Amino acid sequence: PTLGEHLGGGAASALYICWVISCLLAPYYMPIVGTTRRALLCGLCGNALYLTSFTIAVSDLCKSWTLAARYAVVIGGACVGGLANGPVFVSQAVYFANSATCLAAARADGDGGAGARALLSAIFACVFTGEEVLLKLLAGVTDDTTPIFFAYTTVAGICFLVAICLLPEAPTLP
């Protein structure tokens, strides 16, 4: 493997440890961050930086670096990504709940929003799981992971830019 056999596990560990810490600290930093939109954008930016760390570590720029130096780039990026995931998940829940309530009101379901929540949950689950499985399968059939890291980084950057331009504040409840 380009970055050694154990980096994936180390990066995942750093990511999840920082993610848990970030979620636990959410009641303290969310009032400082302000709006759900701002928190989502901060989180998307942090995740883009996390994915970029892999791309940097496998790039020609770092080919002369020691494996330990490239590990440090990726582990540092994983810590940034983990800390960024806390605001994403906290804000996503608020955004999701308000969107489901507004969708239910617009559709006049009369089911207390259960149908709207189920629809939005199904869409999220299909997109997230489909992307996750597809990219993991792709990573499993290729020897050179550099294009995959570049694709991840590109998609993350595009999502961040689209969110900056198009993501409104969380809908207000009817």
mmCIF file with all atom_site columns, C-alpha atoms in Angstrom:
data_model
loop_
_atom_site.group_PDB
_atom_site.id
_atom_site.type_symbol
_atom_site.label_atom_id
_atom_site.label_alt_id
_atom_site.label_comp_id
_atom_site.label_asym_id
_atom_site.label_entity_id
_atom_site.label_seq_id
_atom_site.pdbx_PDB_ins_code
_atom_site.Cartn_x
_atom_site.Cartn_y
_atom_site.Cartn_z
_atom_site.occupancy
_atom_site.B_iso_or_equiv
_atom_site.pdbx_formal_charge
_atom_site.auth_seq_id
_atom_site.auth_comp_id
_atom_site.auth_asym_id
_atom_site.auth_atom_id
_atom_site.pdbx_PDB_model_num
ATOM 1   C CA . PRO A 1 1   ? 0.000   0.000  0.000  1.00 0.00 ? 1   PRO A CA 1
ATOM 2   C CA . THR A 1 2   ? 1.071   3.544  -0.761 1.00 0.00 ? 2   THR A CA 1
ATOM 3   C CA . LEU A 1 3   ? 0.902   4.681  2.864  1.00 0.00 ? 3   LEU A CA 1
ATOM 4   C CA . GLY A 1 4   ? 1.637   1.448  4.670  1.00 0.00 ? 4   GLY A CA 1
ATOM 5   C CA . GLU A 1 5   ? -0.615  -1.234 6.066  1.00 0.00 ? 5   GLU A CA 1
ATOM 6   C CA . HIS A 1 6   ? -1.729  0.355  9.327  1.00 0.00 ? 6   HIS A CA 1
ATOM 7   C CA . LEU A 1 7   ? -2.488  3.962  8.467  1.00 0.00 ? 7   LEU A CA 1
ATOM 8   C CA . GLY A 1 8   ? -6.177  3.347  7.753  1.00 0.00 ? 8   GLY A CA 1
ATOM 9   C CA . GLY A 1 9   ? -6.757  2.006  11.253 1.00 0.00 ? 9   GLY A CA 1
ATOM 10  C CA . GLY A 1 10  ? -4.724  4.761  12.883 1.00 0.00 ? 10  GLY A CA 1
ATOM 11  C CA . ALA A 1 11  ? -6.510  7.478  10.919 1.00 0.00 ? 11  ALA A CA 1
ATOM 12  C CA . ALA A 1 12  ? -9.922  5.969  11.703 1.00 0.00 ? 12  ALA A CA 1
ATOM 13  C CA . SER A 1 13  ? -9.027  5.812  15.405 1.00 0.00 ? 13  SER A CA 1
ATOM 14  C CA . ALA A 1 14  ? -7.944  9.461  15.472 1.00 0.00 ? 14  ALA A CA 1
ATOM 15  C CA . LEU A 1 15  ? -11.039 10.471 13.494 1.00 0.00 ? 15  LEU A CA 1
ATOM 16  C CA . TYR A 1 16  ? -13.494 8.688  15.803 1.00 0.00 ? 16  TYR A CA 1
ATOM 17  C CA . ILE A 1 17  ? -11.813 9.730  19.051 1.00 0.00 ? 17  ILE A CA 1
ATOM 18  C CA . CYS A 1 18  ? -11.892 13.389 17.995 1.00 0.00 ? 18  CYS A CA 1
ATOM 19  C CA . TRP A 1 19  ? -15.442 12.952 16.699 1.00 0.00 ? 19  TRP A CA 1
ATOM 20  C CA . VAL A 1 20  ? -16.680 11.679 20.063 1.00 0.00 ? 20  VAL A CA 1
ATOM 21  C CA . ILE A 1 21  ? -14.886 14.477 21.907 1.00 0.00 ? 21  ILE A CA 1
ATOM 22  C CA . SER A 1 22  ? -16.376 17.026 19.523 1.00 0.00 ? 22  SER A CA 1
ATOM 23  C CA . CYS A 1 23  ? -19.898 15.682 20.040 1.00 0.00 ? 23  CYS A CA 1
ATOM 24  C CA . LEU A 1 24  ? -19.457 15.678 23.815 1.00 0.00 ? 24  LEU A CA 1
ATOM 25  C CA . LEU A 1 25  ? -18.332 19.309 23.734 1.00 0.00 ? 25  LEU A CA 1
ATOM 26  C CA . ALA A 1 26  ? -21.128 20.445 21.393 1.00 0.00 ? 26  ALA A CA 1
ATOM 27  C CA . PRO A 1 27  ? -23.205 22.124 24.133 1.00 0.00 ? 27  PRO A CA 1
ATOM 28  C CA . TYR A 1 28  ? -20.246 24.394 24.839 1.00 0.00 ? 28  TYR A CA 1
ATOM 29  C CA . TYR A 1 29  ? -19.153 25.372 21.338 1.00 0.00 ? 29  TYR A CA 1
ATOM 30  C CA . MET A 1 30  ? -22.457 25.403 19.410 1.00 0.00 ? 30  MET A CA 1
ATOM 31  C CA . PRO A 1 31  ? -23.623 28.703 20.963 1.00 0.00 ? 31  PRO A CA 1
ATOM 32  C CA . ILE A 1 32  ? -20.289 30.211 19.909 1.00 0.00 ? 32  ILE A CA 1
ATOM 33  C CA . VAL A 1 33  ? -20.527 28.835 16.361 1.00 0.00 ? 33  VAL A CA 1
ATOM 34  C CA . GLY A 1 34  ? -23.983 30.346 16.033 1.00 0.00 ? 34  GLY A CA 1
ATOM 35  C CA . THR A 1 35  ? -26.253 29.130 13.273 1.00 0.00 ? 35  THR A CA 1
ATOM 36  C CA . THR A 1 36  ? -26.743 25.585 12.024 1.00 0.00 ? 36  THR A CA 1
ATOM 37  C CA . ARG A 1 37  ? -25.638 26.732 8.567  1.00 0.00 ? 37  ARG A CA 1
ATOM 38  C CA . ARG A 1 38  ? -22.337 28.047 9.919  1.00 0.00 ? 38  ARG A CA 1
ATOM 39  C CA . ALA A 1 39  ? -21.755 24.836 11.881 1.00 0.00 ? 39  ALA A CA 1
ATOM 40  C CA . LEU A 1 40  ? -22.487 22.699 8.812  1.00 0.00 ? 40  LEU A CA 1
ATOM 41  C CA . LEU A 1 41  ? -20.112 24.782 6.699  1.00 0.00 ? 41  LEU A CA 1
ATOM 42  C CA . CYS A 1 42  ? -17.359 24.550 9.339  1.00 0.00 ? 42  CYS A CA 1
ATOM 43  C CA . GLY A 1 43  ? -17.858 20.802 9.471  1.00 0.00 ? 43  GLY A CA 1
ATOM 44  C CA . LEU A 1 44  ? -17.797 20.404 5.697  1.00 0.00 ? 44  LEU A CA 1
ATOM 45  C CA . CYS A 1 45  ? -14.611 22.458 5.530  1.00 0.00 ? 45  CYS A CA 1
ATOM 46  C CA . GLY A 1 46  ? -12.989 20.295 8.227  1.00 0.00 ? 46  GLY A CA 1
ATOM 47  C CA . ASN A 1 47  ? -13.982 17.122 6.412  1.00 0.00 ? 47  ASN A CA 1
ATOM 48  C CA . ALA A 1 48  ? -12.585 18.497 3.150  1.00 0.00 ? 48  ALA A CA 1
ATOM 49  C CA . LEU A 1 49  ? -9.300  19.173 4.976  1.00 0.00 ? 49  LEU A CA 1
ATOM 50  C CA . TYR A 1 50  ? -9.349  15.617 6.368  1.00 0.00 ? 50  TYR A CA 1
ATOM 51  C CA . LEU A 1 51  ? -9.730  14.146 2.893  1.00 0.00 ? 51  LEU A CA 1
ATOM 52  C CA . THR A 1 52  ? -7.129  16.534 1.508  1.00 0.00 ? 52  THR A CA 1
ATOM 53  C CA . SER A 1 53  ? -4.591  15.210 4.019  1.00 0.00 ? 53  SER A CA 1
ATOM 54  C CA . PHE A 1 54  ? -4.672  11.806 2.297  1.00 0.00 ? 54  PHE A CA 1
ATOM 55  C CA . THR A 1 55  ? -4.244  13.412 -1.112 1.00 0.00 ? 55  THR A CA 1
ATOM 56  C CA . ILE A 1 56  ? -1.291  15.446 0.133  1.00 0.00 ? 56  ILE A CA 1
ATOM 57  C CA . ALA A 1 57  ? 0.292   12.367 1.718  1.00 0.00 ? 57  ALA A CA 1
ATOM 58  C CA . VAL A 1 58  ? 0.226   10.390 -1.556 1.00 0.00 ? 58  VAL A CA 1
ATOM 59  C CA . SER A 1 59  ? 1.055   13.311 -3.846 1.00 0.00 ? 59  SER A CA 1
ATOM 60  C CA . ASP A 1 60  ? 4.354   13.795 -5.635 1.00 0.00 ? 60  ASP A CA 1
ATOM 61  C CA . LEU A 1 61  ? 4.996   16.696 -3.266 1.00 0.00 ? 61  LEU A CA 1
ATOM 62  C CA . CYS A 1 62  ? 5.443   14.236 -0.391 1.00 0.00 ? 62  CYS A CA 1
ATOM 63  C CA . LYS A 1 63  ? 7.133   11.321 -2.174 1.00 0.00 ? 63  LYS A CA 1
ATOM 64  C CA . SER A 1 64  ? 10.467  12.251 -0.629 1.00 0.00 ? 64  SER A CA 1
ATOM 65  C CA . TRP A 1 65  ? 8.999   12.474 2.883  1.00 0.00 ? 65  TRP A CA 1
ATOM 66  C CA . THR A 1 66  ? 9.433   9.656  5.344  1.00 0.00 ? 66  THR A CA 1
ATOM 67  C CA . LEU A 1 67  ? 6.476   7.394  5.999  1.00 0.00 ? 67  LEU A CA 1
ATOM 68  C CA . ALA A 1 68  ? 6.271   8.843  9.529  1.00 0.00 ? 68  ALA A CA 1
ATOM 69  C CA . ALA A 1 69  ? 5.927   12.376 8.130  1.00 0.00 ? 69  ALA A CA 1
ATOM 70  C CA . ARG A 1 70  ? 3.148   11.290 5.768  1.00 0.00 ? 70  ARG A CA 1
ATOM 71  C CA . TYR A 1 71  ? 1.441   9.486  8.664  1.00 0.00 ? 71  TYR A CA 1
ATOM 72  C CA . ALA A 1 72  ? 1.576   12.718 10.666 1.00 0.00 ? 72  ALA A CA 1
ATOM 73  C CA . VAL A 1 73  ? -0.155  14.593 7.839  1.00 0.00 ? 73  VAL A CA 1
ATOM 74  C CA . VAL A 1 74  ? -2.941  12.004 7.640  1.00 0.00 ? 74  VAL A CA 1
ATOM 75  C CA . ILE A 1 75  ? -3.389  11.592 11.412 1.00 0.00 ? 75  ILE A CA 1
ATOM 76  C CA . GLY A 1 76  ? -3.480  15.388 11.805 1.00 0.00 ? 76  GLY A CA 1
ATOM 77  C CA . GLY A 1 77  ? -6.070  15.578 9.043  1.00 0.00 ? 77  GLY A CA 1
ATOM 78  C CA . ALA A 1 78  ? -8.081  12.832 10.737 1.00 0.00 ? 78  ALA A CA 1
ATOM 79  C CA . CYS A 1 79  ? -8.090  14.827 13.989 1.00 0.00 ? 79  CYS A CA 1
ATOM 80  C CA . VAL A 1 80  ? -9.338  17.908 12.113 1.00 0.00 ? 80  VAL A CA 1
ATOM 81  C CA . GLY A 1 81  ? -12.006 15.818 10.391 1.00 0.00 ? 81  GLY A CA 1
ATOM 82  C CA . GLY A 1 82  ? -13.105 14.245 13.660 1.00 0.00 ? 82  GLY A CA 1
ATOM 83  C CA . LEU A 1 83  ? -13.415 17.607 15.378 1.00 0.00 ? 83  LEU A CA 1
ATOM 84  C CA . ALA A 1 84  ? -15.352 18.884 12.352 1.00 0.00 ? 84  ALA A CA 1
ATOM 85  C CA . ASN A 1 85  ? -17.823 15.988 12.464 1.00 0.00 ? 85  ASN A CA 1
ATOM 86  C CA . GLY A 1 86  ? -19.269 17.078 15.809 1.00 0.00 ? 86  GLY A CA 1
ATOM 87  C CA . PRO A 1 87  ? -20.783 20.311 14.472 1.00 0.00 ? 87  PRO A CA 1
ATOM 88  C CA . VAL A 1 88  ? -21.924 18.481 11.333 1.00 0.00 ? 88  VAL A CA 1
ATOM 89  C CA . PHE A 1 89  ? -23.862 15.849 13.236 1.00 0.00 ? 89  PHE A CA 1
ATOM 90  C CA . VAL A 1 90  ? -25.338 18.217 15.808 1.00 0.00 ? 90  VAL A CA 1
ATOM 91  C CA . SER A 1 91  ? -26.412 20.750 13.179 1.00 0.00 ? 91  SER A CA 1
ATOM 92  C CA . GLN A 1 92  ? -27.544 18.082 10.775 1.00 0.00 ? 92  GLN A CA 1
ATOM 93  C CA . ALA A 1 93  ? -30.007 16.806 13.363 1.00 0.00 ? 93  ALA A CA 1
ATOM 94  C CA . VAL A 1 94  ? -31.539 20.264 13.833 1.00 0.00 ? 94  VAL A CA 1
ATOM 95  C CA . TYR A 1 95  ? -31.593 20.883 10.082 1.00 0.00 ? 95  TYR A CA 1
ATOM 96  C CA . PHE A 1 96  ? -33.127 17.460 9.442  1.00 0.00 ? 96  PHE A CA 1
ATOM 97  C CA . ALA A 1 97  ? -35.820 17.789 12.121 1.00 0.00 ? 97  ALA A CA 1
ATOM 98  C CA . ASN A 1 98  ? -36.868 21.252 10.931 1.00 0.00 ? 98  ASN A CA 1
ATOM 99  C CA . SER A 1 99  ? -36.861 20.156 7.276  1.00 0.00 ? 99  SER A CA 1
ATOM 100 C CA . ALA A 1 100 ? -38.981 17.099 8.073  1.00 0.00 ? 100 ALA A CA 1
ATOM 101 C CA . THR A 1 101 ? -41.467 19.218 10.035 1.00 0.00 ? 101 THR A CA 1
ATOM 102 C CA . CYS A 1 102 ? -41.755 21.737 7.193  1.00 0.00 ? 102 CYS A CA 1
ATOM 103 C CA . LEU A 1 103 ? -42.104 18.963 4.600  1.00 0.00 ? 103 LEU A CA 1
ATOM 104 C CA . ALA A 1 104 ? -44.829 17.293 6.658  1.00 0.00 ? 104 ALA A CA 1
ATOM 105 C CA . ALA A 1 105 ? -46.690 20.596 6.973  1.00 0.00 ? 105 ALA A CA 1
ATOM 106 C CA . ALA A 1 106 ? -46.379 21.255 3.237  1.00 0.00 ? 106 ALA A CA 1
ATOM 107 C CA . ARG A 1 107 ? -47.619 17.768 2.371  1.00 0.00 ? 107 ARG A CA 1
ATOM 108 C CA . ALA A 1 108 ? -50.375 17.961 5.003  1.00 0.00 ? 108 ALA A CA 1
ATOM 109 C CA . ASP A 1 109 ? -49.691 14.354 5.952  1.00 0.00 ? 109 ASP A CA 1
ATOM 110 C CA . GLY A 1 110 ? -51.437 14.459 9.297  1.00 0.00 ? 110 GLY A CA 1
ATOM 111 C CA . ASP A 1 111 ? -49.048 11.825 10.668 1.00 0.00 ? 111 ASP A CA 1
ATOM 112 C CA . GLY A 1 112 ? -47.033 14.136 12.893 1.00 0.00 ? 112 GLY A CA 1
ATOM 113 C CA . GLY A 1 113 ? -44.145 14.200 10.405 1.00 0.00 ? 113 GLY A CA 1
ATOM 114 C CA . ALA A 1 114 ? -43.374 10.471 10.534 1.00 0.00 ? 114 ALA A CA 1
ATOM 115 C CA . GLY A 1 115 ? -43.726 10.073 6.765  1.00 0.00 ? 115 GLY A CA 1
ATOM 116 C CA . ALA A 1 116 ? -41.511 13.072 6.022  1.00 0.00 ? 116 ALA A CA 1
ATOM 117 C CA . ARG A 1 117 ? -38.834 11.859 8.453  1.00 0.00 ? 117 ARG A CA 1
ATOM 118 C CA . ALA A 1 118 ? -38.975 8.390  6.903  1.00 0.00 ? 118 ALA A CA 1
ATOM 119 C CA . LEU A 1 119 ? -38.631 9.820  3.388  1.00 0.00 ? 119 LEU A CA 1
ATOM 120 C CA . LEU A 1 120 ? -35.690 12.067 4.276  1.00 0.00 ? 120 LEU A CA 1
ATOM 121 C CA . SER A 1 121 ? -34.031 9.248  6.266  1.00 0.00 ? 121 SER A CA 1
ATOM 122 C CA . ALA A 1 122 ? -34.392 6.835  3.351  1.00 0.00 ? 122 ALA A CA 1
ATOM 123 C CA . ILE A 1 123 ? -32.909 9.325  0.893  1.00 0.00 ? 123 ILE A CA 1
ATOM 124 C CA . PHE A 1 124 ? -29.955 9.999  3.203  1.00 0.00 ? 124 PHE A CA 1
ATOM 125 C CA . ALA A 1 125 ? -29.379 6.297  3.894  1.00 0.00 ? 125 ALA A CA 1
ATOM 126 C CA . CYS A 1 126 ? -29.441 5.379  0.194  1.00 0.00 ? 126 CYS A CA 1
ATOM 127 C CA . VAL A 1 127 ? -27.096 8.150  -0.876 1.00 0.00 ? 127 VAL A CA 1
ATOM 128 C CA . PHE A 1 128 ? -24.667 7.773  2.036  1.00 0.00 ? 128 PHE A CA 1
ATOM 129 C CA . THR A 1 129 ? -24.561 3.975  2.031  1.00 0.00 ? 129 THR A CA 1
ATOM 130 C CA . GLY A 1 130 ? -24.429 3.764  -1.758 1.00 0.00 ? 130 GLY A CA 1
ATOM 131 C CA . GLU A 1 131 ? -21.508 6.183  -1.953 1.00 0.00 ? 131 GLU A CA 1
ATOM 132 C CA . GLU A 1 132 ? -19.701 4.481  0.927  1.00 0.00 ? 132 GLU A CA 1
ATOM 133 C CA . VAL A 1 133 ? -20.043 0.973  -0.561 1.00 0.00 ? 133 VAL A CA 1
ATOM 134 C CA . LEU A 1 134 ? -19.169 2.092  -4.097 1.00 0.00 ? 134 LEU A CA 1
ATOM 135 C CA . LEU A 1 135 ? -16.018 3.937  -3.056 1.00 0.00 ? 135 LEU A CA 1
ATOM 136 C CA . LYS A 1 136 ? -14.868 1.131  -0.736 1.00 0.00 ? 136 LYS A CA 1
ATOM 137 C CA . LEU A 1 137 ? -15.355 -1.399 -3.537 1.00 0.00 ? 137 LEU A CA 1
ATOM 138 C CA . LEU A 1 138 ? -13.432 0.864  -5.889 1.00 0.00 ? 138 LEU A CA 1
ATOM 139 C CA . ALA A 1 139 ? -10.595 1.183  -3.362 1.00 0.00 ? 139 ALA A CA 1
ATOM 140 C CA . GLY A 1 140 ? -10.494 -2.607 -3.029 1.00 0.00 ? 140 GLY A CA 1
ATOM 141 C CA . VAL A 1 141 ? -9.951  -3.276 -6.734 1.00 0.00 ? 141 VAL A CA 1
ATOM 142 C CA . THR A 1 142 ? -7.169  -0.805 -7.421 1.00 0.00 ? 142 THR A CA 1
ATOM 143 C CA . ASP A 1 143 ? -3.502  -0.901 -6.495 1.00 0.00 ? 143 ASP A CA 1
ATOM 144 C CA . ASP A 1 144 ? -2.923  2.845  -6.767 1.00 0.00 ? 144 ASP A CA 1
ATOM 145 C CA . THR A 1 145 ? -5.206  4.690  -4.359 1.00 0.00 ? 145 THR A CA 1
ATOM 146 C CA . THR A 1 146 ? -3.972  8.146  -5.398 1.00 0.00 ? 146 THR A CA 1
ATOM 147 C CA . PRO A 1 147 ? -6.859  8.737  -7.871 1.00 0.00 ? 147 PRO A CA 1
ATOM 148 C CA . ILE A 1 148 ? -9.371  7.664  -5.221 1.00 0.00 ? 148 ILE A CA 1
ATOM 149 C CA . PHE A 1 149 ? -7.936  10.108 -2.665 1.00 0.00 ? 149 PHE A CA 1
ATOM 150 C CA . PHE A 1 150 ? -7.972  12.824 -5.315 1.00 0.00 ? 150 PHE A CA 1
ATOM 151 C CA . ALA A 1 151 ? -11.615 11.994 -6.173 1.00 0.00 ? 151 ALA A CA 1
ATOM 152 C CA . TYR A 1 152 ? -12.621 12.092 -2.483 1.00 0.00 ? 152 TYR A CA 1
ATOM 153 C CA . THR A 1 153 ? -10.918 15.458 -2.065 1.00 0.00 ? 153 THR A CA 1
ATOM 154 C CA . THR A 1 154 ? -12.504 16.846 -5.218 1.00 0.00 ? 154 THR A CA 1
ATOM 155 C CA . VAL A 1 155 ? -15.993 15.721 -4.194 1.00 0.00 ? 155 VAL A CA 1
ATOM 156 C CA . ALA A 1 156 ? -15.513 17.149 -0.682 1.00 0.00 ? 156 ALA A CA 1
ATOM 157 C CA . GLY A 1 157 ? -14.347 20.467 -2.098 1.00 0.00 ? 157 GLY A CA 1
ATOM 158 C CA . ILE A 1 158 ? -17.268 20.631 -4.514 1.00 0.00 ? 158 ILE A CA 1
ATOM 159 C CA . CYS A 1 159 ? -19.756 19.807 -1.730 1.00 0.00 ? 159 CYS A CA 1
ATOM 160 C CA . PHE A 1 160 ? -18.255 22.531 0.446  1.00 0.00 ? 160 PHE A CA 1
ATOM 161 C CA . LEU A 1 161 ? -18.449 25.111 -2.345 1.00 0.00 ? 161 LEU A CA 1
ATOM 162 C CA . VAL A 1 162 ? -22.008 24.115 -3.264 1.00 0.00 ? 162 VAL A CA 1
ATOM 163 C CA . ALA A 1 163 ? -23.014 24.345 0.396  1.00 0.00 ? 163 ALA A CA 1
ATOM 164 C CA . ILE A 1 164 ? -21.514 27.827 0.685  1.00 0.00 ? 164 ILE A CA 1
ATOM 165 C CA . CYS A 1 165 ? -23.534 28.947 -2.331 1.00 0.00 ? 165 CYS A CA 1
ATOM 166 C CA . LEU A 1 166 ? -26.800 27.064 -1.865 1.00 0.00 ? 166 LEU A CA 1
ATOM 167 C CA . LEU A 1 167 ? -27.289 25.952 1.746  1.00 0.00 ? 167 LEU A CA 1
ATOM 168 C CA . PRO A 1 168 ? -29.864 28.163 3.435  1.00 0.00 ? 168 PRO A CA 1
ATOM 169 C CA . GLU A 1 169 ? -30.382 28.409 7.166  1.00 0.00 ? 169 GLU A CA 1
ATOM 170 C CA . ALA A 1 170 ? -32.390 25.590 8.692  1.00 0.00 ? 170 ALA A CA 1
ATOM 171 C CA . PRO A 1 171 ? -36.047 26.036 7.855  1.00 0.00 ? 171 PRO A CA 1
ATOM 172 C CA . THR A 1 172 ? -38.110 27.746 10.511 1.00 0.00 ? 172 THR A CA 1
ATOM 173 C CA . LEU A 1 173 ? -40.857 25.660 11.976 1.00 0.00 ? 173 LEU A CA 1
ATOM 174 C CA . PRO A 1 174 ? -44.396 26.363 10.744 1.00 0.00 ? 174 PRO A CA 1
#
